[in-house]
XYZ file of C-alpha atoms in Angstrom:
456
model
C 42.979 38.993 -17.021
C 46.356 38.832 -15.032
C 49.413 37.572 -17.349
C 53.138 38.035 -17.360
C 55.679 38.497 -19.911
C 58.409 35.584 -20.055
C 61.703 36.077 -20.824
C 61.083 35.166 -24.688
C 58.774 37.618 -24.791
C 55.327 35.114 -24.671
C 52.758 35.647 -22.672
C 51.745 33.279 -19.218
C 48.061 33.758 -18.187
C 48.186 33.879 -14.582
C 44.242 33.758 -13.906
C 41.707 36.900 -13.357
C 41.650 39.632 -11.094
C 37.846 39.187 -10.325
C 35.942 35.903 -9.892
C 34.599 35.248 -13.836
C 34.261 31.938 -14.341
C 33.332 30.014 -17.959
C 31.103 27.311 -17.642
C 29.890 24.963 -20.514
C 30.577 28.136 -22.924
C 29.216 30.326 -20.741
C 30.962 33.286 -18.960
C 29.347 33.542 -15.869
C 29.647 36.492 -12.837
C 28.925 34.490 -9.542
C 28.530 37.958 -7.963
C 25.479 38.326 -10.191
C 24.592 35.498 -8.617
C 25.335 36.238 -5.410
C 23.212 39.522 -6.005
C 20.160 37.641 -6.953
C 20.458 35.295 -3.460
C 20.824 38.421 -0.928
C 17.961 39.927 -2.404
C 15.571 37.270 -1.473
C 14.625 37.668 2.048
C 15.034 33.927 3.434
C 18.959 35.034 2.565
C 21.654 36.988 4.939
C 24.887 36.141 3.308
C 25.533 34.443 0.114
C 28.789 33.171 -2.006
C 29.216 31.323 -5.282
C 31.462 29.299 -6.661
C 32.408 26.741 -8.999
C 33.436 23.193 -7.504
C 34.661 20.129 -9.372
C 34.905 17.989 -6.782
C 34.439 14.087 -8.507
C 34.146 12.697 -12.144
C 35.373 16.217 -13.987
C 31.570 17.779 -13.521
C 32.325 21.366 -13.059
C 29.191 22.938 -11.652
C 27.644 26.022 -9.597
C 27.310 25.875 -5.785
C 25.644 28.492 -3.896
C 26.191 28.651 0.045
C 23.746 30.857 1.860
C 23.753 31.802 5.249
C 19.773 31.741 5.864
C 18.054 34.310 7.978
C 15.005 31.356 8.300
C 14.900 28.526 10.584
C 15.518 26.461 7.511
C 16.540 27.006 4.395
C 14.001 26.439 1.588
C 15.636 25.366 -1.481
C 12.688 24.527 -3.886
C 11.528 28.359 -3.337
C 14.475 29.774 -3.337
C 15.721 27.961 -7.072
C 12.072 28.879 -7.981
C 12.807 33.061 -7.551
C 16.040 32.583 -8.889
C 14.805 31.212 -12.839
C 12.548 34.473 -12.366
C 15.878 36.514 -12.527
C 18.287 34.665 -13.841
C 19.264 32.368 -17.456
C 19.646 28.217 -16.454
C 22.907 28.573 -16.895
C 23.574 30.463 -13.959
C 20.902 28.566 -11.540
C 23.501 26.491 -8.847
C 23.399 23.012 -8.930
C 24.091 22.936 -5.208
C 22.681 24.976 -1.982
C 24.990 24.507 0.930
C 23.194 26.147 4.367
C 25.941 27.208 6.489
C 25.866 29.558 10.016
C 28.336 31.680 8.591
C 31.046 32.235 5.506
C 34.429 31.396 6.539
C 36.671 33.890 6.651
C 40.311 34.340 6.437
C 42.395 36.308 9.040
C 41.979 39.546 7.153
C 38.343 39.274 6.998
C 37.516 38.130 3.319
C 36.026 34.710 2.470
C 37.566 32.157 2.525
C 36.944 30.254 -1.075
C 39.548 27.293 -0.293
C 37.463 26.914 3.229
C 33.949 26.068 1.964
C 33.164 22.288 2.462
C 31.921 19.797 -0.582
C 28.157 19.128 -0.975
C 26.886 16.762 0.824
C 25.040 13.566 -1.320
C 21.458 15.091 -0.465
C 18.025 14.414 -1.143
C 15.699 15.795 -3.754
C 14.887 19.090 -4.479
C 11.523 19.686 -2.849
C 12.377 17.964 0.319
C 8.414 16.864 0.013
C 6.557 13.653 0.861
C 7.773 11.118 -2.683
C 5.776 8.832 -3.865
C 7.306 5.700 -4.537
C 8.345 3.852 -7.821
C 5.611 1.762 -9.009
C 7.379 -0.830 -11.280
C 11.167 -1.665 -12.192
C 10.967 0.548 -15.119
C 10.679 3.741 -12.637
C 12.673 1.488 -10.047
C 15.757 2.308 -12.557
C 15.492 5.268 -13.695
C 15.317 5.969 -10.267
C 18.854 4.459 -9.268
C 20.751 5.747 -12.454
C 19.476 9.217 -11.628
C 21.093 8.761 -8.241
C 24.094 8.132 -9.835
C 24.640 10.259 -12.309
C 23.065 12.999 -10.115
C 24.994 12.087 -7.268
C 21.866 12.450 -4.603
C 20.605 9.326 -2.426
C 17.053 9.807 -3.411
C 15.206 11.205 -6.180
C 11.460 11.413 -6.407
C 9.629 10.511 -9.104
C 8.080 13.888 -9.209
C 11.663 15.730 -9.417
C 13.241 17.649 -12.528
C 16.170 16.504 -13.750
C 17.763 19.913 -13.938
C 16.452 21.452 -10.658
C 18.751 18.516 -8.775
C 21.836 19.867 -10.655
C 21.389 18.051 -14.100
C 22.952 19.866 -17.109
C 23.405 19.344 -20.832
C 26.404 17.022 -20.846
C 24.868 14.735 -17.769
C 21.488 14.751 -19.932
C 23.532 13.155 -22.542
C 24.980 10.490 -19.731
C 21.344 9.516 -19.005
C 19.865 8.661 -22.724
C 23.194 6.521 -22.969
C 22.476 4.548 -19.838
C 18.577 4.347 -20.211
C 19.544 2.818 -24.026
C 21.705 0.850 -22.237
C 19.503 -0.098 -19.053
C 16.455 -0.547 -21.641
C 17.822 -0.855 -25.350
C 15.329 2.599 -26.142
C 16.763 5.774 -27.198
C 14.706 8.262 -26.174
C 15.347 11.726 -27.844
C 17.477 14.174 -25.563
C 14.984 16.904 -25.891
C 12.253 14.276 -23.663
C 13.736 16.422 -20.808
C 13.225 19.742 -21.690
C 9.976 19.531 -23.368
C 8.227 16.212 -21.628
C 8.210 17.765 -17.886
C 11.976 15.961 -17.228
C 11.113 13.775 -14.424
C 11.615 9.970 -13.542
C 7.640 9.919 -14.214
C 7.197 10.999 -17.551
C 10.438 9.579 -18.714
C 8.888 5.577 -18.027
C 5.708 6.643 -19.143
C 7.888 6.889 -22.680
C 9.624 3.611 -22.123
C 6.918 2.408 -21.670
C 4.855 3.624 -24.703
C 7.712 2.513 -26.677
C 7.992 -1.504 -25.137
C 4.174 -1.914 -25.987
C 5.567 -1.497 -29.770
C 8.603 -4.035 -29.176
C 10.100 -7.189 -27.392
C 11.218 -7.504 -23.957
C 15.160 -6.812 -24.232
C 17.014 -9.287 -22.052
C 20.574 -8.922 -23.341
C 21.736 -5.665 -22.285
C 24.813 -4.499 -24.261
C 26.817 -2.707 -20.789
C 30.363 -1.956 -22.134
C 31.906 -2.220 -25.495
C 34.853 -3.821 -26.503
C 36.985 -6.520 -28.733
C 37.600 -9.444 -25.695
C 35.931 -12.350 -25.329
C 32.547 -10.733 -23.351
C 31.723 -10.828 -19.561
C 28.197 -11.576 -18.888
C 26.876 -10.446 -15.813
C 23.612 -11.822 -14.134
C 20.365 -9.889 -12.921
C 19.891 -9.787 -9.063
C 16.547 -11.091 -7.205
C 14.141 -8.711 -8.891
C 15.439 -8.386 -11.919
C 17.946 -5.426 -11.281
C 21.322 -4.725 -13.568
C 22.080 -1.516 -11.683
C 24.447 -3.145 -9.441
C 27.337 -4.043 -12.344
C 27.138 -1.036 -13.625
C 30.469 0.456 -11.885
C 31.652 -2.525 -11.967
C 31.775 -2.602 -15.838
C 33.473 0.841 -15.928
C 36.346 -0.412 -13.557
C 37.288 -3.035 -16.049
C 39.793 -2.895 -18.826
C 38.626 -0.494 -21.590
C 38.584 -2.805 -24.267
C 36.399 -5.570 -21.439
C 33.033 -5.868 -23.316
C 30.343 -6.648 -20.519
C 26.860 -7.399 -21.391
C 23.995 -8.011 -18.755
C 21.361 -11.143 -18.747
C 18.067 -9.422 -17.733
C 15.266 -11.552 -16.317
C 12.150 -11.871 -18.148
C 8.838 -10.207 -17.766
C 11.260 -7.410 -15.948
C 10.383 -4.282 -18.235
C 7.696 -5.962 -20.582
C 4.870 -7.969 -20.461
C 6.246 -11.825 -20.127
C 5.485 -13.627 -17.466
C 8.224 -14.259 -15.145
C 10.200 -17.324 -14.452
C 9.248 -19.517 -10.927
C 12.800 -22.104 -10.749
C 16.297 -20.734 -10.763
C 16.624 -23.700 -13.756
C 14.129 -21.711 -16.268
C 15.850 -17.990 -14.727
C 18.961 -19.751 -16.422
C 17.568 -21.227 -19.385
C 16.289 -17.788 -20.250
C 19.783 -15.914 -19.649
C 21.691 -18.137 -21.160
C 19.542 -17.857 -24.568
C 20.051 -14.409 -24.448
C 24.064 -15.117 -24.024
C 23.985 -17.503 -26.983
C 22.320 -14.432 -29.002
C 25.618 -12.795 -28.119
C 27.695 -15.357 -28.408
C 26.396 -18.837 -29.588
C 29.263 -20.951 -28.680
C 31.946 -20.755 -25.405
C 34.349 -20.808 -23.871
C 32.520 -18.451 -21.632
C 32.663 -16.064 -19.210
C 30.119 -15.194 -16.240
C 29.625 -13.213 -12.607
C 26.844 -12.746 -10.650
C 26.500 -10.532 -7.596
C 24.846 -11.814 -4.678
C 22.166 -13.136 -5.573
C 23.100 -13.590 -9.371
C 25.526 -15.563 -8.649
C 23.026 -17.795 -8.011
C 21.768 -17.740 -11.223
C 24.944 -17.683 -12.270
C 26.153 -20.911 -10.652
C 23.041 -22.710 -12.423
C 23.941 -21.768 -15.901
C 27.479 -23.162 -15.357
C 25.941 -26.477 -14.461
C 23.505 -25.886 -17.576
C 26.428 -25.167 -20.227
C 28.280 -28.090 -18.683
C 25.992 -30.615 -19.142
C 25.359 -29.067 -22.623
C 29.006 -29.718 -23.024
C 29.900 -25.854 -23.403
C 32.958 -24.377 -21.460
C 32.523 -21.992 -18.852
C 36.498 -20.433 -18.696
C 35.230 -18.193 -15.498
C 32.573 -18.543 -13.263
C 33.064 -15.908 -10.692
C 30.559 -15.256 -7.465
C 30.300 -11.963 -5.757
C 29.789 -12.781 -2.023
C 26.972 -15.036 -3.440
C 25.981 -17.283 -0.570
C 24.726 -20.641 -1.520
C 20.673 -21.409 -0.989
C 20.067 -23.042 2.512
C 19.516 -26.432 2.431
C 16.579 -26.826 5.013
C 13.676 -25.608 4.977
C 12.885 -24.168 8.646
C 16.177 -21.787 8.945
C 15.207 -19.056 6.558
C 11.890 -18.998 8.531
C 13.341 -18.988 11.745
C 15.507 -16.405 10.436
C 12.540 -13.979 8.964
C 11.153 -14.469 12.678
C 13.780 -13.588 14.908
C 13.953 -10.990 11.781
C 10.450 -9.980 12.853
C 11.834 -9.838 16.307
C 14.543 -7.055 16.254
C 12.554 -4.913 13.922
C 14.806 -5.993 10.963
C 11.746 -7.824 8.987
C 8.152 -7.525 8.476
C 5.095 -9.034 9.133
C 4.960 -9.698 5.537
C 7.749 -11.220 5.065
C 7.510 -13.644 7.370
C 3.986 -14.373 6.013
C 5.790 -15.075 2.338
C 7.920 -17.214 4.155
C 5.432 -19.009 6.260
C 3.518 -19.610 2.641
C 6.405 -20.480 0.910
C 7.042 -23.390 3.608
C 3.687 -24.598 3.514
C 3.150 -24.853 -0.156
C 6.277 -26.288 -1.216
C 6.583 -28.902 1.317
C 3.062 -30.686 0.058
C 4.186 -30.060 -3.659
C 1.547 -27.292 -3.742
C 3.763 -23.851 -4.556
C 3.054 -23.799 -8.501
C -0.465 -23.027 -7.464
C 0.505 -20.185 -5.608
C -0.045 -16.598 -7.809
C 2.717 -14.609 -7.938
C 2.157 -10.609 -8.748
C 5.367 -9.319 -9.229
C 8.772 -10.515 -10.649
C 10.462 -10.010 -6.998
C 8.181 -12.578 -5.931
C 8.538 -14.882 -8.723
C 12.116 -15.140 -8.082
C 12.285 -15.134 -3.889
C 10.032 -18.535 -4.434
C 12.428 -19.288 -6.919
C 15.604 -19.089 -5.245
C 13.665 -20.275 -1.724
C 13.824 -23.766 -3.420
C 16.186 -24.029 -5.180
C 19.199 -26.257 -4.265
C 22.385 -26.691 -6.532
C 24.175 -29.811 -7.758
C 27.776 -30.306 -7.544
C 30.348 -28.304 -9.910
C 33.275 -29.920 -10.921
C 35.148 -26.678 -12.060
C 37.151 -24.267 -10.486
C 35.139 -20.724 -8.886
C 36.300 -17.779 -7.981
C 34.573 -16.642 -5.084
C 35.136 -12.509 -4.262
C 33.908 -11.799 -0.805
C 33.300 -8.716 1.045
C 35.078 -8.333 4.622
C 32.274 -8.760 6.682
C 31.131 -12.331 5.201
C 35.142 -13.568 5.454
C 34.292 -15.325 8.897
C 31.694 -17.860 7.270
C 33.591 -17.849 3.759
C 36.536 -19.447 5.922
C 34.363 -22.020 7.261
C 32.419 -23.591 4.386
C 33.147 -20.776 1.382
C 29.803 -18.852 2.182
C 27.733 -22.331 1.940
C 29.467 -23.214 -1.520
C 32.118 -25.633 -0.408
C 29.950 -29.259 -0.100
C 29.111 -28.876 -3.785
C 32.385 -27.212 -5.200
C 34.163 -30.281 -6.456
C 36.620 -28.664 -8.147
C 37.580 -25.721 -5.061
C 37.518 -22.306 -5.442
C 40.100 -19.345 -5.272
C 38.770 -16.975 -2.431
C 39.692 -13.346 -3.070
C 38.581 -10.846 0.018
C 37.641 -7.187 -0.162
C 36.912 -5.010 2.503
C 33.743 -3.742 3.459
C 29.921 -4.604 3.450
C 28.063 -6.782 1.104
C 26.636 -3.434 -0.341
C 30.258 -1.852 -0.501
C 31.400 -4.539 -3.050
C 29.856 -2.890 -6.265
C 30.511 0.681 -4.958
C 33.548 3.451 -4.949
C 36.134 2.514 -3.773
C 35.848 -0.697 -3.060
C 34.472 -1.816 -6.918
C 37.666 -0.818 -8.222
C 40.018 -3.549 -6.016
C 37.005 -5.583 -7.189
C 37.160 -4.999 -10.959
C 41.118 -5.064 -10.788
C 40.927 -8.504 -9.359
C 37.819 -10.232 -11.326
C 39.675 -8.650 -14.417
C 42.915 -10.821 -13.464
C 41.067 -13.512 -13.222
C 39.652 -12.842 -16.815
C 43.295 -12.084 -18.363
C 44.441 -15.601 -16.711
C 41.693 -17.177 -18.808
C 41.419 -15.555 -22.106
C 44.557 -12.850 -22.435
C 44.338 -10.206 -24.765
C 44.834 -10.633 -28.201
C 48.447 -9.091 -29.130
């Protein structure tokens, strides 16, 4: 340890002389580390340090200089737990050519670059998610984990997961899927995206579909945020962090999503459903609700619903949410010249063609649908809405400004009572993600305060 003496004779602790580091309670050498790397012999040069570079996660990153045409992670992590505790396994393996140095010839710590967002750990052939119970496990261990793709095959802890982020992850799957699963299901169950729904699973055939999903605590009157096409709640997830602290947000899941129900075939009964899972929350209004694209959808429908009920809906707010088409051969045209440019697939234009068919002779309730995705693309194919006679906020991303200036992204003809337009920049995706979801939050949570203000 290097320290001074001050001039009331206390003690300032300056740092260390050699490159100790304490991690999670452990002291840790990195040139132990760095030991263990050069001695396998895919590795010339190696150097480890400790990197904290978003959300306060402190963790190990190794970056070898490999003497292979390509670096082979999975193996080298594998001879590593032969040698060495957990603890001291990297989270990270960045390949470079060569260390940087500085002028006098050491390395140069301050010069290493950031991990990248990579892929999973094997780099092998993935097979993919099989139902929307894997589907999200998937996506929050992309989050949390920081990668953009995880395999269902992958172990939490050999993509960089640790004790405190395992913790993270039981609180968002009891939150995604109202199960707690115990925290040692990842050390002792094989700690994959696999085995993990195979226990939500075993636990839903024992209980009811949840379809109120309890996001974000809090004493304000509640936001509730509406499922996407599918089913999906992932997307409001950020979203619900970026609000006020004390913002409670819950999320409307679709039914037949996680359990066995069947699924719902109108936009109408999608909104009956949701909004008896709001009333379980909070039987009477005034209330508030968002939907991103398209949930807002949804959204939109259970406004008209709660206003002919005579309830009060104080916000109705749509996330660059366009409004259904109102003939019938566009979309298809669409999915062909889709088909055209590579953008679409046969498939898809198939459903379409189907879709187009059946509902136009009154036939499409005959029509089996497998999946909840395709329950609700028939469902939102035909639906068209009435008019609204309330105010909307309408958030759009910068790339759908040009048609939200023309006829509010479709919405205008049946918005009786306007809407305030509030652009973002960015992609449709970019909406619900860093950065741009906190200008997003900041503004849907003005809206909220102009409604219902805090309680003093």
């Amino acid at each position: 340890d290097r320290v001074r003496y001050l001039a009331d004779g206390s003690i300032e602790f300056l740092g260390r002389l050699d490159t100790q580091v304490k991690l999670r309670g452990y002291r840790i050498e990195p040139g132990e580390i760095e030991a263990a790397l050069t001695q396998q012999g895919q590795v010339r040069d190696a150097v480890v340090v400790v990197r904290e570079d978003c959300g306060g996660d402190r963790r190990l990153v190794a970056y070898v200089v490999s003497q292979a045409p390509a670096l082979d992670v999975a193996a080298l992590r594998a001879a590593l737990k032969r040698q060495l505790p957990d603890y001291m396994i990297p989270a990270a393996f960045v390949e470079l050519a060569a260390l940087p140095l500085t002028p006098n010839g050491k390395i140069d710590r301050k010069a290493l670059p950031a991990p990248a967002r990579v892929n999973g750990a094997s780099g092998l052939e993935r097979a993919a998610p099989q139902d929307n119970i894997a589907r999200h496990l998937v996506r929050i261990w992309e989050i949390l984990l920081k990668r953009d793709a995880v395999g269902m095959s992958d172990n939490f802890f050999d993509l960089g997961g640790n004790s405190l982020l395992a913790v993270q992850l039981m609180d968002q799957i009891e939150k995604s899927f109202q199960r707690r699963l115990p925290l040692d299901s990842l050390w002792f169950r094989g700690g994959t995206v696999e085995t993990l729904a195979a226990q939500i699973r075993d636990e839903y055939r024992s209980g009811p579909n949840p379809e109120l999903v309890a996001m974000k605590s809090g004493s304000r009157q509640p936001l509730f945020v509406i499922h996407t096409m599918g089913g999906n709640l992932f997307h409001y997830y950020e979203l619900s962090r970026h609000l006020d602290a004390d913002q409670p947000v819950y999320g409307l899941q679709a039914r037949g999503v996680f359990g066995t129900g069947q699924p719902d075939r109108s936009v109408e009964a999608i909104a009956a459903h949701c909004l008896q899972s709001m009333r379980a929350a909070q039987p009477v209004g005034p209330y508030l609700i968002a939907g991103f694209s398209s949930g807002g959808v949804v959204a939109y429908e259970m406004a008209q619903q709660l206003n002919a009920a005579g309830e009060q809906v104080a916000l109705l707010a749509l996330l660059d949410t366009y409004a259904p088409q109102a003939t019938k051969a566009k979309p298809l045209i669409k999915e062909f010249t889709g088909l055209l440019q590579g953008r679409s697939s046969l498939r898809q234009l198939q459903e379409r063609a189907y879709f187009a068919v059946l509902h136009t002779m009154g036939l499409d309730r005959w029509r089996k649908l497998d999946t909840v995705g395709e329950a609700h693309r028939w469902a939102h194919w035909s639906y068209r809405p009435g008019p609204y006679a309330q105010p909307v906020e309408l958030f759009v991303a910068e790339q759908s400004a040009a048609r939200a200036s023309i006829d509010g992204l479709g919405w205008s003809r049946w918005l009786l009572g306007g809407a305030r337009t509030h652009q973002l920049p960015g992609s449709h995706g970019d909406l619900v993600k860093p950065p741009v979801v906190e200008n997003l939050a900041a503004l849907l949570q003005a809206r909220i305060d102009a409604v219902c203000p805090a309680r003093p």
